Structure formats: C-alpha cells, structure tokens
Amino acid sequence: MAAAARSFGPEREAEPAKEARVVGSELVDTYTVYIIQVTDGSHEWTVKHRYSDFHDLHEKLVAERKIDKSLLPPKKIIGKNSRSLVEKREKDLEVYLQALLATFPAVAPRVLAHFLHFHFYEINGITAALAEELFEKGEQLLGAGEVFAIRPLQLYAVTEQLQQGKPTCASGDAKTDLGHILDFTCRLKYLKVSGTEGPFGTSNIQEQLLPFDLSIFKSLHQVEISHCDAQRIRGLVASKPTLATMSVRFSATSMKEVLVPEASEFDEWEPAGAALEGTVTAVIPTWQALTALDLSHNSISEIDESVKLIPKIEFLDLSHNGVLVVDNLQHLYNLVHLDLSYNKLSFLEGVHTKLGNIKTLNLAGNLLGSLSGLHKLYSLVNLDLSDNRIEQMEEVRSIGSLPCLEHVALLNNPLSIIPDYRTKVLAQFGERASEVCLDNTVTTEKELDTVEVLKAIQKAKEVKSKLSNPEKKVSEDSRLSAAPCVRPSSSPPTVAPTSASLPQPILSNQGLGSD
C-alpha cells in the first residue's frame, strides 16, 4: 500500500522506532543475498545484501563504535548455501539488525545508515547526504549558474527536519549540518523538482503525494516542477519578487492551485494595484517578475481569473490540458506567445478581444471546425491549426487577410486531403502568398504560378457571375445609390491595424518556423 505522507503542522506524534526485518533470500551465482525490509513509520523499502556486506559493516562498527564483536552470527564455509543454514542465518541477521537499531535509536552511525539506505529513504539520512553534497559542491554549483535538480522526497525530508526543531547537526558531523542546505537554497537561482510516477525506488513512497515547502528558496529566477501535487506544495509564492520563468507539469488541476493557492481562504480577492470594487476580502500580490509560464500536461479545464496575477507574462503554455474556452486572457497585455494545443476548444468567436497582441498561437489538436474568430488578430505571425476538424477551404479566408501571418500549419485536417490543397490554401492569401510558409514547407515558384492561375480563374468566375446577372446588379446599384451611407450602430468603425512594438517572446524556439 502506498505510504501516506506525514502532514504539515506544529503538533507532531513521537517518531516510531525503525525496524529492519530479513524477509527472505535469493541465490545469486554462488552466494546468497538476504532481502531486508526496513520500516520507518508508514514508509517501507527493501535492501539486499550478502553476508560479506554484513561482515564489513560489523567490522567498521566494532572499530568505530565499540559494539560487541560477538553480536554478528559467525561465518560458515561448509554448506553455506543450504536451505537450513540460510533460514537460520535470516533469523540471526534480523536479530543483529534490530539490536543495532536499538543501540542507536536517535541517529544511526553513517556506515549503518548507508547499509540500510537511509540516505535514499529516511528523513535524517536524506538531509545528511544532501547537506554533505552541498558542503562539498555547493559553491561550485552556484558559481556555474546551472539548474539544480532535487527530488520531492528530499524537499519533504528537509521540510520535516526543519519542523522537528532538532539540532541542525544531530550526527555531530559538521559536513551534514542542515545549515549547508539552507545557505545553498537561499542563493540558488535555477531549480528543478521532478517526482516519479508510482513508488520511488524499492520503497512504497509515492513522491508525487508528498508535501514540501519551497519558502527556503529566496532567490529563484527559474523553477521547473513535474509529477508533484500542486495542492501539497507550499511556499512557492515566496519567490514572486524574483521568479521570471516557471514550469509546473503533471501536477495541477487548476491554474489557481499554482498562481494563488491562498485564494481558497478568501471569498473575494483582487490583485495588488487593481481598482477595488465591491467587497474584497484580500489583496494578493502579483507575480511581478514572471514572464514565462508553462502549465502544460496538467488537468486544467479553464483559464480562470488567477491570470490577473501574472500581468507581465509574454509566453504562456497551456497545451495538453482540457481547456474548453479561451477566457480571461484580456488581462495579459504583454502576451505574445500562446500555446493552447491539444485541449478541447471547439470555437473561437471573439478571441481577438482577448489576444490583441499575440504573435505566435498554437491551436493544434483541438476540435475546431471554424476559424471565423481569428480574422482580427492583426499581429499574428505564426499559427498552428493542425490536427483539427477544418473541412471547408472558405474557412482559410478568415486568416488570409492577416497582414503579418508568415507561418501556417493545417496538416491533418479534413481539408488537407483536397486535391491541390497547398495551392488552394495559398491562394486565400492573395498577393501575400509568396510570404507564407505552409506546413513548415517553403512555397515554390511552381506553386506561386499555380496560385496566379487560380486567382485568374476566380476573377473570371466573378466577372462572369456579374455579367450573367445584369438586372440584379442594376437593381443593387440603384438601391445602394438611393440609400444613405450610414454605418450600423452595432458595427465598430474600421481601424487600420497598427504594428505595435512588441517584446520578443521568451523561448522563441517554440515557434512554428524561423524567419
């Protein structure tokens, strides 16, 4: 059964005694390997050792800690792999291990801790190993400015250790002092936290369910989190003043869990700096330095109002979620790079009112059959519409008049199997056909010649249509000349698109192609 994580909080139960049981053995080549099950509260893991490993452990403990030399069952050469001897030795070795744990109830000697893999699975062992690593390499890692990778289990152990209120160096070895970890985390700029799917190592520990606190990190510029539970992560908001790039994947069920975890405590909240209207129970500071946010591969179903807390975002990745509607993005005035691929979008009406300055838009892998909502995205340069449900060539006309569009992807739509699909799509761009790269393939001169032919045929059809209906044309002309030129009140005045000066999107390699 999966281990339940110990919860945060000031009230803590006394730590249960650790146990080590020899639960079996197996023959490997010519020697027997004993299988040890170690239990620490609700956490369990297995370790395998041959008798010679026990002997080496015992020799070191006798020399370093003066334990009874006769405590370890004796070595036997003749019949050492016989079933009866192995079963007896299993019991004797279990008694030996239990005696050692009883002798060192608080902190196990380093050699015993490593023998039982405490440095992988037990709180004190994990923090001691991490502290020693950072004592030796911390300054070098900080100086190199590289991403530091750490496991959720390690962060959980540090969090638990801090809450226990024990001395920061319980083992007496200065290299394992918790202070080395805290000094390093205060100055670290680039952090990666990666959990595992399923149990970790040989244990029953489900890393993705462990709670941990990130408030020990004071200077983060970039953080990557994957395969954790966003609802169990605390202290990430402490990095609001410095964090510029954040990625949380395979971890969240909503944007609020990541951007405003404290929202559940208040009925009504507004971001700091906003005009307050009505009853507001809390003012939440914004992520004032955050310009790139990756929330892909989660279980997010809506773009909620928490986006108001990320006003400086330029790059937003919400791909591989379950988003149904493009909403609330009008709050992101600096957004130029948006990935909504592989969601559940089925319509785009009015999307231009929420994506005024967008330059790169990825809508691949949705349920789109119409493109009518894209016709006013005048800043759009890159557009991916592959793997949708677009059937009619007329739909492409909605994007054919966009003045800045350079890269378009329409593969794996029903219309992409139409004969002469490429030239018919390019023809929708009129005089700009030569400037458009379709499906990551540069337009050829031959295709451009065909486009000119198609345009000539279309123009001939239009002339013929007018000539074949002269009465209708005269009737329409007389009606139009008689009617006053009044713009309907519901139609906004036509405004020529402006070419705004936009910041370059972070992670530009996410685009559909190069200029």
PDB file of N, CA and C in Angstrom, residues 288-324:
ATOM      1  N   GLN A 288       5.294  39.708 -10.062  1.00  0.00           N
ATOM      2  CA  GLN A 288       5.741  40.888 -10.792  1.00  0.00           C
ATOM      3  C   GLN A 288       6.915  40.660 -11.724  1.00  0.00           C
ATOM      4  N   ALA A 289       7.638  39.547 -11.570  1.00  0.00           N
ATOM      5  CA  ALA A 289       8.795  39.295 -12.443  1.00  0.00           C
ATOM      6  C   ALA A 289       8.529  38.188 -13.459  1.00  0.00           C
ATOM      7  N   LEU A 290       7.395  37.502 -13.362  1.00  0.00           N
ATOM      8  CA  LEU A 290       7.131  36.315 -14.185  1.00  0.00           C
ATOM      9  C   LEU A 290       6.769  36.693 -15.618  1.00  0.00           C
ATOM     10  N   THR A 291       7.577  36.223 -16.578  1.00  0.00           N
ATOM     11  CA  THR A 291       7.312  36.499 -17.996  1.00  0.00           C
ATOM     12  C   THR A 291       7.042  35.231 -18.805  1.00  0.00           C
ATOM     13  N   ALA A 292       7.379  34.060 -18.281  1.00  0.00           N
ATOM     14  CA  ALA A 292       7.150  32.795 -18.997  1.00  0.00           C
ATOM     15  C   ALA A 292       6.551  31.772 -18.042  1.00  0.00           C
ATOM     16  N   LEU A 293       5.422  31.182 -18.440  1.00  0.00           N
ATOM     17  CA  LEU A 293       4.718  30.217 -17.593  1.00  0.00           C
ATOM     18  C   LEU A 293       4.314  29.008 -18.424  1.00  0.00           C
ATOM     19  N   ASP A 294       4.753  27.834 -18.002  1.00  0.00           N
ATOM     20  CA  ASP A 294       4.415  26.571 -18.658  1.00  0.00           C
ATOM     21  C   ASP A 294       3.565  25.736 -17.699  1.00  0.00           C
ATOM     22  N   LEU A 295       2.281  25.595 -18.044  1.00  0.00           N
ATOM     23  CA  LEU A 295       1.365  24.755 -17.264  1.00  0.00           C
ATOM     24  C   LEU A 295       0.835  23.622 -18.138  1.00  0.00           C
ATOM     25  N   SER A 296       1.655  23.158 -19.065  1.00  0.00           N
ATOM     26  CA  SER A 296       1.231  22.088 -19.971  1.00  0.00           C
ATOM     27  C   SER A 296       1.165  20.742 -19.247  1.00  0.00           C
ATOM     28  N   HIS A 297       0.468  19.806 -19.865  1.00  0.00           N
ATOM     29  CA  HIS A 297       0.368  18.438 -19.356  1.00  0.00           C
ATOM     30  C   HIS A 297      -0.170  18.399 -17.922  1.00  0.00           C
ATOM     31  N   ASN A 298      -1.252  19.124 -17.692  1.00  0.00           N
ATOM     32  CA  ASN A 298      -1.942  19.066 -16.407  1.00  0.00           C
ATOM     33  C   ASN A 298      -3.402  18.658 -16.652  1.00  0.00           C
ATOM     34  N   SER A 299      -4.249  18.907 -15.679  1.00  0.00           N
ATOM     35  CA  SER A 299      -5.685  18.597 -15.819  1.00  0.00           C
ATOM     36  C   SER A 299      -6.495  19.878 -15.644  1.00  0.00           C
ATOM     37  N   ILE A 300      -6.052  20.935 -16.297  1.00  0.00           N
ATOM     38  CA  ILE A 300      -6.686  22.253 -16.181  1.00  0.00           C
ATOM     39  C   ILE A 300      -7.831  22.352 -17.186  1.00  0.00           C
ATOM     40  N   SER A 301      -9.017  22.725 -16.713  1.00  0.00           N
ATOM     41  CA  SER A 301     -10.189  22.783 -17.594  1.00  0.00           C
ATOM     42  C   SER A 301     -10.592  24.201 -17.959  1.00  0.00           C
ATOM     43  N   GLU A 302     -10.072  25.206 -17.254  1.00  0.00           N
ATOM     44  CA  GLU A 302     -10.434  26.584 -17.579  1.00  0.00           C
ATOM     45  C   GLU A 302      -9.275  27.535 -17.319  1.00  0.00           C
ATOM     46  N   ILE A 303      -9.275  28.634 -18.066  1.00  0.00           N
ATOM     47  CA  ILE A 303      -8.326  29.717 -17.834  1.00  0.00           C
ATOM     48  C   ILE A 303      -9.016  30.667 -16.867  1.00  0.00           C
ATOM     49  N   ASP A 304      -8.736  30.510 -15.585  1.00  0.00           N
ATOM     50  CA  ASP A 304      -9.504  31.227 -14.564  1.00  0.00           C
ATOM     51  C   ASP A 304      -8.928  32.617 -14.289  1.00  0.00           C
ATOM     52  N   GLU A 305      -9.558  33.327 -13.345  1.00  0.00           N
ATOM     53  CA  GLU A 305      -9.201  34.718 -13.080  1.00  0.00           C
ATOM     54  C   GLU A 305      -7.838  34.889 -12.418  1.00  0.00           C
ATOM     55  N   SER A 306      -7.181  33.782 -12.067  1.00  0.00           N
ATOM     56  CA  SER A 306      -5.850  33.900 -11.459  1.00  0.00           C
ATOM     57  C   SER A 306      -4.833  34.485 -12.426  1.00  0.00           C
ATOM     58  N   VAL A 307      -5.154  34.518 -13.738  1.00  0.00           N
ATOM     59  CA  VAL A 307      -4.218  35.119 -14.695  1.00  0.00           C
ATOM     60  C   VAL A 307      -4.033  36.616 -14.441  1.00  0.00           C
ATOM     61  N   LYS A 308      -4.947  37.207 -13.692  1.00  0.00           N
ATOM     62  CA  LYS A 308      -4.792  38.615 -13.344  1.00  0.00           C
ATOM     63  C   LYS A 308      -3.550  38.858 -12.495  1.00  0.00           C
ATOM     64  N   LEU A 309      -3.004  37.795 -11.914  1.00  0.00           N
ATOM     65  CA  LEU A 309      -1.825  37.916 -11.057  1.00  0.00           C
ATOM     66  C   LEU A 309      -0.517  37.784 -11.832  1.00  0.00           C
ATOM     67  N   ILE A 310      -0.599  37.559 -13.165  1.00  0.00           N
ATOM     68  CA  ILE A 310       0.627  37.418 -13.966  1.00  0.00           C
ATOM     69  C   ILE A 310       0.601  38.444 -15.115  1.00  0.00           C
ATOM     70  N   PRO A 311       0.532  39.737 -14.797  1.00  0.00           N
ATOM     71  CA  PRO A 311       0.337  40.777 -15.819  1.00  0.00           C
ATOM     72  C   PRO A 311       1.497  40.938 -16.801  1.00  0.00           C
ATOM     73  N   LYS A 312       2.688  40.435 -16.450  1.00  0.00           N
ATOM     74  CA  LYS A 312       3.847  40.635 -17.325  1.00  0.00           C
ATOM     75  C   LYS A 312       4.166  39.416 -18.192  1.00  0.00           C
ATOM     76  N   ILE A 313       3.273  38.446 -18.194  1.00  0.00           N
ATOM     77  CA  ILE A 313       3.500  37.222 -18.962  1.00  0.00           C
ATOM     78  C   ILE A 313       3.600  37.518 -20.457  1.00  0.00           C
ATOM     79  N   GLU A 314       4.659  36.978 -21.091  1.00  0.00           N
ATOM     80  CA  GLU A 314       4.843  37.067 -22.536  1.00  0.00           C
ATOM     81  C   GLU A 314       4.642  35.703 -23.197  1.00  0.00           C
ATOM     82  N   PHE A 315       5.030  34.663 -22.494  1.00  0.00           N
ATOM     83  CA  PHE A 315       4.939  33.294 -23.018  1.00  0.00           C
ATOM     84  C   PHE A 315       4.058  32.468 -22.079  1.00  0.00           C
ATOM     85  N   LEU A 316       2.994  31.848 -22.624  1.00  0.00           N
ATOM     86  CA  LEU A 316       2.083  31.028 -21.814  1.00  0.00           C
ATOM     87  C   LEU A 316       1.803  29.722 -22.544  1.00  0.00           C
ATOM     88  N   ASP A 317       2.129  28.612 -21.901  1.00  0.00           N
ATOM     89  CA  ASP A 317       1.909  27.284 -22.476  1.00  0.00           C
ATOM     90  C   ASP A 317       0.873  26.545 -21.632  1.00  0.00           C
ATOM     91  N   LEU A 318      -0.304  26.310 -22.227  1.00  0.00           N
ATOM     92  CA  LEU A 318      -1.371  25.554 -21.569  1.00  0.00           C
ATOM     93  C   LEU A 318      -1.725  24.315 -22.392  1.00  0.00           C
ATOM     94  N   SER A 319      -0.784  23.837 -23.175  1.00  0.00           N
ATOM     95  CA  SER A 319      -1.049  22.687 -24.040  1.00  0.00           C
ATOM     96  C   SER A 319      -1.275  21.416 -23.229  1.00  0.00           C
ATOM     97  N   HIS A 320      -1.961  20.469 -23.850  1.00  0.00           N
ATOM     98  CA  HIS A 320      -2.227  19.167 -23.242  1.00  0.00           C
ATOM     99  C   HIS A 320      -2.962  19.300 -21.908  1.00  0.00           C
ATOM    100  N   ASN A 321      -4.059  20.043 -21.942  1.00  0.00           N
ATOM    101  CA  ASN A 321      -4.969  20.149 -20.810  1.00  0.00           C
ATOM    102  C   ASN A 321      -6.386  19.869 -21.303  1.00  0.00           C
ATOM    103  N   GLY A 322      -7.382  20.364 -20.592  1.00  0.00           N
ATOM    104  CA  GLY A 322      -8.772  20.157 -21.012  1.00  0.00           C
ATOM    105  C   GLY A 322      -9.526  21.464 -21.138  1.00  0.00           C
ATOM    106  N   VAL A 323      -8.839  22.525 -21.575  1.00  0.00           N
ATOM    107  CA  VAL A 323      -9.449  23.855 -21.675  1.00  0.00           C
ATOM    108  C   VAL A 323     -10.541  23.862 -22.746  1.00  0.00           C
ATOM    109  N   LEU A 324     -11.711  24.405 -22.395  1.00  0.00           N
ATOM    110  CA  LEU A 324     -12.862  24.429 -23.294  1.00  0.00           C
ATOM    111  C   LEU A 324     -13.050  25.779 -23.976  1.00  0.00           C
TER     112      LEU A 324
END
